[in-house]
Short mmCIF file of N, CA, C and O in Angstrom, two decimals:
data_model
loop_
_atom_site.label_atom_id
_atom_site.label_comp_id
_atom_site.label_asym_id
_atom_site.label_seq_id
_atom_site.Cartn_x
_atom_site.Cartn_y
_atom_site.Cartn_z
N MET M 1 135.99 150.56 78.53
CA MET M 1 136.95 151.27 77.73
C MET M 1 136.24 152.40 76.99
O MET M 1 135.21 152.19 76.38
N ILE M 2 136.78 153.57 77.06
CA ILE M 2 136.27 154.69 76.29
C ILE M 2 136.80 154.55 74.88
O ILE M 2 137.99 154.30 74.68
N GLY M 3 135.94 154.67 73.91
CA GLY M 3 136.45 154.53 72.55
C GLY M 3 135.35 154.27 71.56
O GLY M 3 134.22 154.70 71.74
N PRO M 4 135.69 153.56 70.50
CA PRO M 4 134.74 153.33 69.41
C PRO M 4 133.55 152.50 69.87
O PRO M 4 133.66 151.67 70.77
N GLY M 5 132.42 152.74 69.25
CA GLY M 5 131.21 152.02 69.61
C GLY M 5 131.08 150.70 68.89
O GLY M 5 132.00 150.22 68.24
N THR M 6 129.90 150.13 69.01
CA THR M 6 129.64 148.85 68.35
C THR M 6 129.59 149.04 66.84
O THR M 6 129.30 150.13 66.35
N GLY M 7 129.87 148.00 66.13
CA GLY M 7 129.81 148.05 64.68
C GLY M 7 131.05 148.61 64.02
O GLY M 7 131.10 148.71 62.79
N VAL M 8 132.05 148.97 64.78
CA VAL M 8 133.28 149.51 64.21
C VAL M 8 134.08 148.38 63.57
O VAL M 8 134.02 147.23 64.01
N ARG M 9 134.79 148.68 62.49
CA ARG M 9 135.68 147.70 61.87
C ARG M 9 136.93 147.57 62.72
O ARG M 9 137.49 148.57 63.17
N VAL M 10 137.36 146.34 62.93
CA VAL M 10 138.54 146.08 63.76
C VAL M 10 139.50 145.19 62.98
O VAL M 10 139.11 144.16 62.45
N TYR M 11 140.75 145.63 62.91
CA TYR M 11 141.79 144.86 62.23
C TYR M 11 142.89 144.52 63.23
O TYR M 11 143.47 145.42 63.85
N LEU M 12 143.14 143.26 63.39
CA LEU M 12 144.18 142.78 64.28
C LEU M 12 145.41 142.47 63.43
O LEU M 12 145.33 141.70 62.48
N ALA M 13 146.54 143.12 63.75
CA ALA M 13 147.77 142.91 63.00
C ALA M 13 148.42 141.62 63.47
O ALA M 13 148.90 141.53 64.59
N CYS M 14 148.41 140.61 62.61
CA CYS M 14 149.01 139.32 62.97
C CYS M 14 150.51 139.48 63.16
O CYS M 14 151.12 140.40 62.62
N GLY M 15 151.08 138.59 63.90
CA GLY M 15 152.52 138.63 64.13
C GLY M 15 152.86 139.54 65.30
O GLY M 15 152.02 139.89 66.12
N ILE M 16 154.12 139.91 65.36
CA ILE M 16 154.66 140.69 66.48
C ILE M 16 154.90 142.12 66.04
O ILE M 16 155.41 142.38 64.96
N THR M 17 154.53 143.07 66.91
CA THR M 17 154.75 144.49 66.64
C THR M 17 155.72 145.03 67.69
O THR M 17 155.63 144.67 68.86
N ASP M 18 156.62 145.88 67.26
CA ASP M 18 157.53 146.57 68.17
C ASP M 18 156.72 147.55 69.01
O ASP M 18 156.20 148.54 68.48
N MET M 19 156.59 147.29 70.29
CA MET M 19 155.76 148.11 71.15
C MET M 19 156.37 149.48 71.46
O MET M 19 155.75 150.31 72.11
N ARG M 20 157.55 149.74 70.95
CA ARG M 20 158.14 151.08 71.09
C ARG M 20 157.51 152.05 70.10
O ARG M 20 157.67 153.26 70.23
N LYS M 21 156.82 151.52 69.10
CA LYS M 21 156.19 152.37 68.10
C LYS M 21 155.08 153.21 68.73
O LYS M 21 154.31 152.72 69.54
N GLY M 22 155.01 154.43 68.29
CA GLY M 22 153.96 155.34 68.73
C GLY M 22 152.88 155.45 67.66
O GLY M 22 152.76 154.60 66.77
N ILE M 23 152.12 156.52 67.74
CA ILE M 23 151.00 156.71 66.82
C ILE M 23 151.45 156.73 65.37
O ILE M 23 150.86 156.04 64.52
N ASP M 24 152.50 157.48 65.04
CA ASP M 24 152.93 157.58 63.65
C ASP M 24 153.40 156.22 63.12
O ASP M 24 153.07 155.84 61.99
N GLY M 25 154.17 155.50 63.91
CA GLY M 25 154.67 154.19 63.48
C GLY M 25 153.56 153.17 63.30
O GLY M 25 153.56 152.39 62.35
N LEU M 26 152.59 153.18 64.21
CA LEU M 26 151.47 152.24 64.10
C LEU M 26 150.55 152.60 62.93
O LEU M 26 150.04 151.72 62.25
N ALA M 27 150.36 153.90 62.70
CA ALA M 27 149.55 154.33 61.55
C ALA M 27 150.23 153.90 60.25
O ALA M 27 149.55 153.48 59.30
N ALA M 28 151.55 153.97 60.20
CA ALA M 28 152.27 153.52 59.02
C ALA M 28 152.11 152.02 58.82
O ALA M 28 151.95 151.54 57.69
N LEU M 29 152.13 151.24 59.91
CA LEU M 29 151.90 149.80 59.80
C LEU M 29 150.50 149.50 59.29
O LEU M 29 150.31 148.61 58.47
N ALA M 30 149.51 150.25 59.79
CA ALA M 30 148.13 150.05 59.33
C ALA M 30 148.03 150.28 57.83
O ALA M 30 147.36 149.53 57.12
N GLN M 31 148.71 151.30 57.35
CA GLN M 31 148.63 151.63 55.92
C GLN M 31 149.49 150.70 55.07
O GLN M 31 149.02 150.17 54.06
N ASP M 32 150.73 150.47 55.46
CA ASP M 32 151.66 149.73 54.61
C ASP M 32 151.48 148.21 54.68
O ASP M 32 151.54 147.53 53.67
N HIS M 33 151.29 147.68 55.88
CA HIS M 33 151.23 146.23 56.05
C HIS M 33 149.80 145.69 56.05
O HIS M 33 149.55 144.60 55.57
N LEU M 34 148.87 146.46 56.62
CA LEU M 34 147.48 145.99 56.67
C LEU M 34 146.67 146.50 55.49
O LEU M 34 145.52 146.08 55.30
N ARG M 35 147.24 147.42 54.73
CA ARG M 35 146.59 147.97 53.53
C ARG M 35 145.25 148.64 53.86
O ARG M 35 144.28 148.50 53.13
N GLN M 36 145.22 149.36 54.97
CA GLN M 36 144.02 150.07 55.39
C GLN M 36 144.35 151.54 55.62
O GLN M 36 145.47 151.88 56.00
N LYS M 37 143.37 152.39 55.43
CA LYS M 37 143.55 153.82 55.67
C LYS M 37 143.46 154.06 57.19
O LYS M 37 142.40 153.81 57.79
N PRO M 38 144.52 154.53 57.83
CA PRO M 38 144.51 154.70 59.28
C PRO M 38 143.46 155.69 59.78
O PRO M 38 142.99 155.57 60.92
N THR M 39 143.07 156.65 58.94
CA THR M 39 142.08 157.65 59.34
C THR M 39 140.67 157.27 58.88
O THR M 39 139.78 158.11 58.87
N GLY M 40 140.45 156.00 58.56
CA GLY M 40 139.16 155.55 58.04
C GLY M 40 138.14 155.18 59.10
O GLY M 40 137.05 154.74 58.77
N GLY M 41 138.48 155.33 60.38
CA GLY M 41 137.52 155.03 61.45
C GLY M 41 137.60 153.62 62.01
O GLY M 41 136.83 153.27 62.90
N ALA M 42 138.52 152.82 61.51
CA ALA M 42 138.68 151.46 62.02
C ALA M 42 139.60 151.46 63.24
O ALA M 42 140.36 152.41 63.46
N VAL M 43 139.54 150.38 64.00
CA VAL M 43 140.45 150.17 65.12
C VAL M 43 141.51 149.18 64.66
O VAL M 43 141.20 148.18 64.02
N PHE M 44 142.77 149.47 65.00
CA PHE M 44 143.88 148.60 64.66
C PHE M 44 144.50 148.10 65.96
O PHE M 44 144.85 148.90 66.83
N ALA M 45 144.64 146.78 66.08
CA ALA M 45 145.18 146.16 67.29
C ALA M 45 146.55 145.58 67.00
O ALA M 45 146.75 144.91 65.98
N PHE M 46 147.48 145.82 67.92
CA PHE M 46 148.86 145.36 67.79
C PHE M 46 149.30 144.73 69.10
O PHE M 46 149.00 145.26 70.18
N ARG M 47 150.06 143.62 69.01
CA ARG M 47 150.55 142.93 70.22
C ARG M 47 152.06 142.81 70.16
O ARG M 47 152.64 142.58 69.09
N GLY M 48 152.70 142.91 71.31
CA GLY M 48 154.15 142.80 71.40
C GLY M 48 154.64 141.37 71.46
O GLY M 48 153.86 140.41 71.49
N ARG M 49 155.95 141.22 71.50
CA ARG M 49 156.60 139.91 71.47
C ARG M 49 156.21 139.02 72.64
O ARG M 49 155.94 137.84 72.47
N ARG M 50 156.18 139.56 73.85
CA ARG M 50 155.87 138.74 75.03
C ARG M 50 154.38 138.39 75.12
O ARG M 50 154.01 137.50 75.85
N GLY M 51 153.55 139.13 74.40
CA GLY M 51 152.13 138.82 74.39
C GLY M 51 151.34 139.45 75.51
O GLY M 51 150.12 139.31 75.57
N ASP M 52 152.00 140.17 76.40
CA ASP M 52 151.30 140.77 77.54
C ASP M 52 150.95 142.24 77.30
O ASP M 52 150.37 142.89 78.15
N ARG M 53 151.30 142.77 76.13
CA ARG M 53 151.05 144.19 75.82
C ARG M 53 150.22 144.31 74.56
O ARG M 53 150.46 143.62 73.57
N LEU M 54 149.27 145.23 74.62
CA LEU M 54 148.36 145.44 73.50
C LEU M 54 148.19 146.93 73.28
O LEU M 54 148.02 147.69 74.24
N LYS M 55 148.28 147.34 72.02
CA LYS M 55 148.00 148.73 71.65
C LYS M 55 146.87 148.75 70.64
O LYS M 55 146.85 147.94 69.71
N LEU M 56 145.94 149.66 70.84
CA LEU M 56 144.85 149.88 69.90
C LEU M 56 144.98 151.30 69.36
O LEU M 56 145.14 152.25 70.13
N LEU M 57 144.92 151.44 68.06
CA LEU M 57 144.98 152.74 67.40
C LEU M 57 143.64 153.02 66.75
O LEU M 57 143.10 152.16 66.05
N PHE M 58 143.11 154.22 66.98
CA PHE M 58 141.78 154.57 66.48
C PHE M 58 141.74 156.04 66.12
O PHE M 58 142.20 156.89 66.89
N TRP M 59 141.21 156.35 64.95
CA TRP M 59 140.99 157.74 64.52
C TRP M 59 139.57 158.11 64.88
O TRP M 59 138.61 157.49 64.43
N ASP M 60 139.38 159.14 65.72
CA ASP M 60 138.04 159.49 66.18
C ASP M 60 137.40 160.62 65.38
O ASP M 60 136.34 161.13 65.74
N GLY M 61 138.04 161.04 64.30
CA GLY M 61 137.50 162.12 63.47
C GLY M 61 138.24 163.42 63.69
O GLY M 61 138.23 164.30 62.85
N GLN M 62 138.90 163.56 64.84
CA GLN M 62 139.66 164.76 65.15
C GLN M 62 141.15 164.48 65.30
O GLN M 62 141.97 165.36 65.14
N GLY M 63 141.46 163.25 65.65
CA GLY M 63 142.85 162.86 65.87
C GLY M 63 142.92 161.40 66.25
O GLY M 63 141.91 160.72 66.40
N PHE M 64 144.14 160.92 66.41
CA PHE M 64 144.35 159.53 66.78
C PHE M 64 144.23 159.34 68.28
O PHE M 64 144.68 160.19 69.06
N CYS M 65 143.64 158.22 68.67
CA CYS M 65 143.60 157.78 70.06
C CYS M 65 144.46 156.52 70.13
O CYS M 65 144.35 155.65 69.26
N LEU M 66 145.29 156.43 71.15
CA LEU M 66 146.13 155.26 71.34
C LEU M 66 145.84 154.69 72.71
O LEU M 66 146.02 155.36 73.72
N TYR M 67 145.35 153.45 72.73
CA TYR M 67 145.06 152.74 73.97
C TYR M 67 146.15 151.71 74.19
O TYR M 67 146.54 151.01 73.25
N TYR M 68 146.63 151.60 75.41
CA TYR M 68 147.74 150.70 75.71
C TYR M 68 147.41 149.94 76.98
O TYR M 68 147.03 150.54 77.98
N LYS M 69 147.52 148.62 76.92
CA LYS M 69 147.21 147.81 78.09
C LYS M 69 148.32 146.78 78.29
O LYS M 69 148.76 146.15 77.33
N VAL M 70 148.74 146.61 79.54
CA VAL M 70 149.73 145.61 79.92
C VAL M 70 149.09 144.70 80.95
O VAL M 70 148.59 145.17 81.98
N LEU M 71 149.06 143.40 80.65
CA LEU M 71 148.49 142.43 81.59
C LEU M 71 149.50 142.11 82.69
O LEU M 71 150.69 141.95 82.41
N GLU M 72 149.03 142.00 83.91
CA GLU M 72 149.90 141.58 85.01
C GLU M 72 150.23 140.10 84.90
O GLU M 72 151.32 139.67 85.23
N ARG M 73 149.23 139.32 84.46
CA ARG M 73 149.42 137.87 84.28
C ARG M 73 148.77 137.47 82.96
O ARG M 73 147.75 138.02 82.58
N GLY M 74 149.36 136.48 82.32
CA GLY M 74 148.76 135.95 81.10
C GLY M 74 149.20 136.70 79.86
O GLY M 74 150.04 137.59 79.90
N ARG M 75 148.59 136.29 78.75
CA ARG M 75 148.90 136.85 77.45
C ARG M 75 147.60 137.12 76.69
O ARG M 75 146.60 136.43 76.90
N PHE M 76 147.65 138.10 75.82
CA PHE M 76 146.51 138.35 74.95
C PHE M 76 146.45 137.26 73.89
O PHE M 76 147.46 136.93 73.28
N PRO M 77 145.25 136.68 73.65
CA PRO M 77 145.12 135.65 72.62
C PRO M 77 145.38 136.27 71.24
O PRO M 77 144.89 137.35 70.95
N TRP M 78 146.13 135.54 70.43
CA TRP M 78 146.55 136.08 69.13
C TRP M 78 146.59 134.97 68.10
O TRP M 78 146.92 133.83 68.44
N PRO M 79 146.27 135.27 66.85
CA PRO M 79 146.33 134.22 65.81
C PRO M 79 147.77 133.80 65.54
O PRO M 79 148.71 134.55 65.79
N ASN M 80 147.94 132.60 65.03
CA ASN M 80 149.26 132.05 64.77
C ASN M 80 149.92 132.59 63.51
O ASN M 80 151.12 132.56 63.39
N SER M 81 149.13 133.05 62.57
CA SER M 81 149.71 133.49 61.30
C SER M 81 150.64 134.68 61.52
O SER M 81 150.40 135.53 62.37
N GLY M 82 151.70 134.74 60.72
CA GLY M 82 152.74 135.73 60.94
C GLY M 82 152.49 137.08 60.30
O GLY M 82 152.92 138.09 60.80
N ASP M 83 151.80 137.14 59.18
CA ASP M 83 151.61 138.39 58.47
C ASP M 83 150.14 138.62 58.18
O ASP M 83 149.33 137.71 58.25
N GLY M 84 149.82 139.84 57.81
CA GLY M 84 148.46 140.16 57.43
C GLY M 84 147.62 140.62 58.60
O GLY M 84 148.13 141.00 59.64
N ALA M 85 146.32 140.54 58.39
CA ALA M 85 145.38 141.02 59.40
C ALA M 85 144.23 140.04 59.54
O ALA M 85 143.92 139.29 58.63
N VAL M 86 143.63 140.07 60.70
CA VAL M 86 142.41 139.32 60.98
C VAL M 86 141.35 140.34 61.31
O VAL M 86 141.59 141.30 62.05
N ARG M 87 140.18 140.18 60.76
CA ARG M 87 139.07 141.09 61.02
C ARG M 87 138.29 140.59 62.23
O ARG M 87 137.94 139.41 62.30
N LEU M 88 138.04 141.46 63.21
CA LEU M 88 137.28 141.13 64.40
C LEU M 88 136.00 141.95 64.45
O LEU M 88 135.91 143.02 63.85
N THR M 89 135.04 141.45 65.20
CA THR M 89 133.83 142.24 65.49
C THR M 89 134.12 143.11 66.71
O THR M 89 135.10 142.90 67.43
N SER M 90 133.25 144.06 66.96
CA SER M 90 133.43 144.91 68.15
C SER M 90 133.29 144.07 69.43
O SER M 90 133.96 144.35 70.43
N ALA M 91 132.47 143.02 69.39
CA ALA M 91 132.34 142.13 70.55
C ALA M 91 133.64 141.36 70.79
O ALA M 91 134.08 141.20 71.94
N GLN M 92 134.26 140.89 69.71
CA GLN M 92 135.54 140.20 69.85
C GLN M 92 136.63 141.14 70.35
O GLN M 92 137.49 140.75 71.13
N LEU M 93 136.59 142.41 69.93
CA LEU M 93 137.54 143.40 70.42
C LEU M 93 137.38 143.59 71.93
O LEU M 93 138.36 143.65 72.66
N ALA M 94 136.14 143.65 72.39
CA ALA M 94 135.90 143.80 73.83
C ALA M 94 136.45 142.59 74.59
O ALA M 94 137.06 142.75 75.67
N MET M 95 136.27 141.39 74.05
CA MET M 95 136.82 140.19 74.69
C MET M 95 138.34 140.24 74.70
O MET M 95 138.98 139.94 75.72
N LEU M 96 138.95 140.63 73.57
CA LEU M 96 140.40 140.73 73.49
C LEU M 96 140.93 141.69 74.54
O LEU M 96 141.89 141.39 75.26
N TRP M 97 140.32 142.86 74.65
CA TRP M 97 140.77 143.89 75.61
C TRP M 97 140.73 143.36 77.04
O TRP M 97 141.55 143.73 77.87
N GLU M 98 139.78 142.47 77.34
CA GLU M 98 139.67 141.89 78.68
C GLU M 98 140.53 140.65 78.85
O GLU M 98 140.53 140.04 79.92
N GLY M 99 141.25 140.24 77.81
CA GLY M 99 142.11 139.08 77.89
C GLY M 99 141.39 137.76 77.69
O GLY M 99 141.94 136.69 77.92
N ILE M 100 140.15 137.82 77.22
CA ILE M 100 139.36 136.62 76.95
C ILE M 100 139.70 136.12 75.55
O ILE M 100 139.86 136.91 74.62
N ASP M 101 139.80 134.83 75.39
CA ASP M 101 140.14 134.27 74.09
C ASP M 101 138.94 134.42 73.14
O ASP M 101 137.99 133.66 73.19
N TRP M 102 139.00 135.42 72.29
CA TRP M 102 137.93 135.74 71.35
C TRP M 102 137.80 134.69 70.26
O TRP M 102 136.79 134.63 69.58
N ARG M 103 138.80 133.81 70.09
CA ARG M 103 138.75 132.80 69.04
C ARG M 103 137.82 131.66 69.41
O ARG M 103 137.25 131.01 68.55
N ARG M 104 137.67 131.36 70.68
CA ARG M 104 136.77 130.28 71.11
C ARG M 104 136.14 130.60 72.46
O ARG M 104 136.48 130.05 73.48
N PRO M 105 135.22 131.56 72.45
CA PRO M 105 134.55 131.89 73.71
C PRO M 105 133.68 130.73 74.18
O PRO M 105 133.14 129.97 73.38
N ASP M 106 133.60 130.58 75.46
CA ASP M 106 132.82 129.49 76.04
C ASP M 106 131.41 130.00 76.34
O ASP M 106 131.12 130.45 77.45
N TRP M 107 130.56 129.96 75.34
CA TRP M 107 129.19 130.43 75.51
C TRP M 107 128.32 129.36 76.15
O TRP M 107 127.25 129.64 76.64
N GLY M 108 128.79 128.13 76.12
CA GLY M 108 127.96 127.05 76.64
C GLY M 108 126.95 126.59 75.61
O GLY M 108 126.69 127.26 74.62
N ALA M 109 126.41 125.44 75.84
CA ALA M 109 125.41 124.91 74.92
C ALA M 109 124.05 125.54 75.21
O ALA M 109 123.75 125.90 76.36
N PRO M 110 123.23 125.69 74.20
CA PRO M 110 121.90 126.24 74.46
C PRO M 110 121.10 125.26 75.33
O PRO M 110 121.33 124.05 75.28
N PRO M 111 120.20 125.78 76.13
CA PRO M 111 119.42 124.88 76.98
C PRO M 111 118.57 123.90 76.16
O PRO M 111 118.08 124.26 75.08
N ALA M 112 118.44 122.71 76.67
CA ALA M 112 117.63 121.69 75.98
C ALA M 112 116.16 122.06 76.07
O ALA M 112 115.68 122.57 77.08
N ARG M 113 115.44 121.80 74.99
CA ARG M 113 114.02 122.12 74.97
C ARG M 113 113.27 120.95 75.60
O ARG M 113 113.53 119.80 75.32
N VAL M 114 112.35 121.29 76.45
CA VAL M 114 111.53 120.28 77.12
C VAL M 114 110.14 120.31 76.50
O VAL M 114 109.54 121.34 76.31
N GLY M 115 109.66 119.12 76.20
CA GLY M 115 108.28 119.08 75.76
C GLY M 115 108.03 118.50 74.50
O GLY M 115 107.88 118.19 73.54
#
């Protein structure tokens, strides 16, 4: 994905977002509901009712970038809480974008030490 680099602040908007909203509507949600400055360099993630659509809003310093992804199968993992925001790392954002459950990644157990 072309976009923000590592270390960027990521805010996931809990609950359901109307996916008909464009840049202005999503920026207003970031400011009014998430209490964040939309032009502050953070990434804002929004998911629709069916769970198969994801929009990311990002200010790159010159203007807004809007990324939109629709899964052919499955749903994007999302927190259960209805309001507010969840803060993600850039690694968790990458997992979310790929449809991987960022809440419980299967890293496996560390190898046993011999000796």
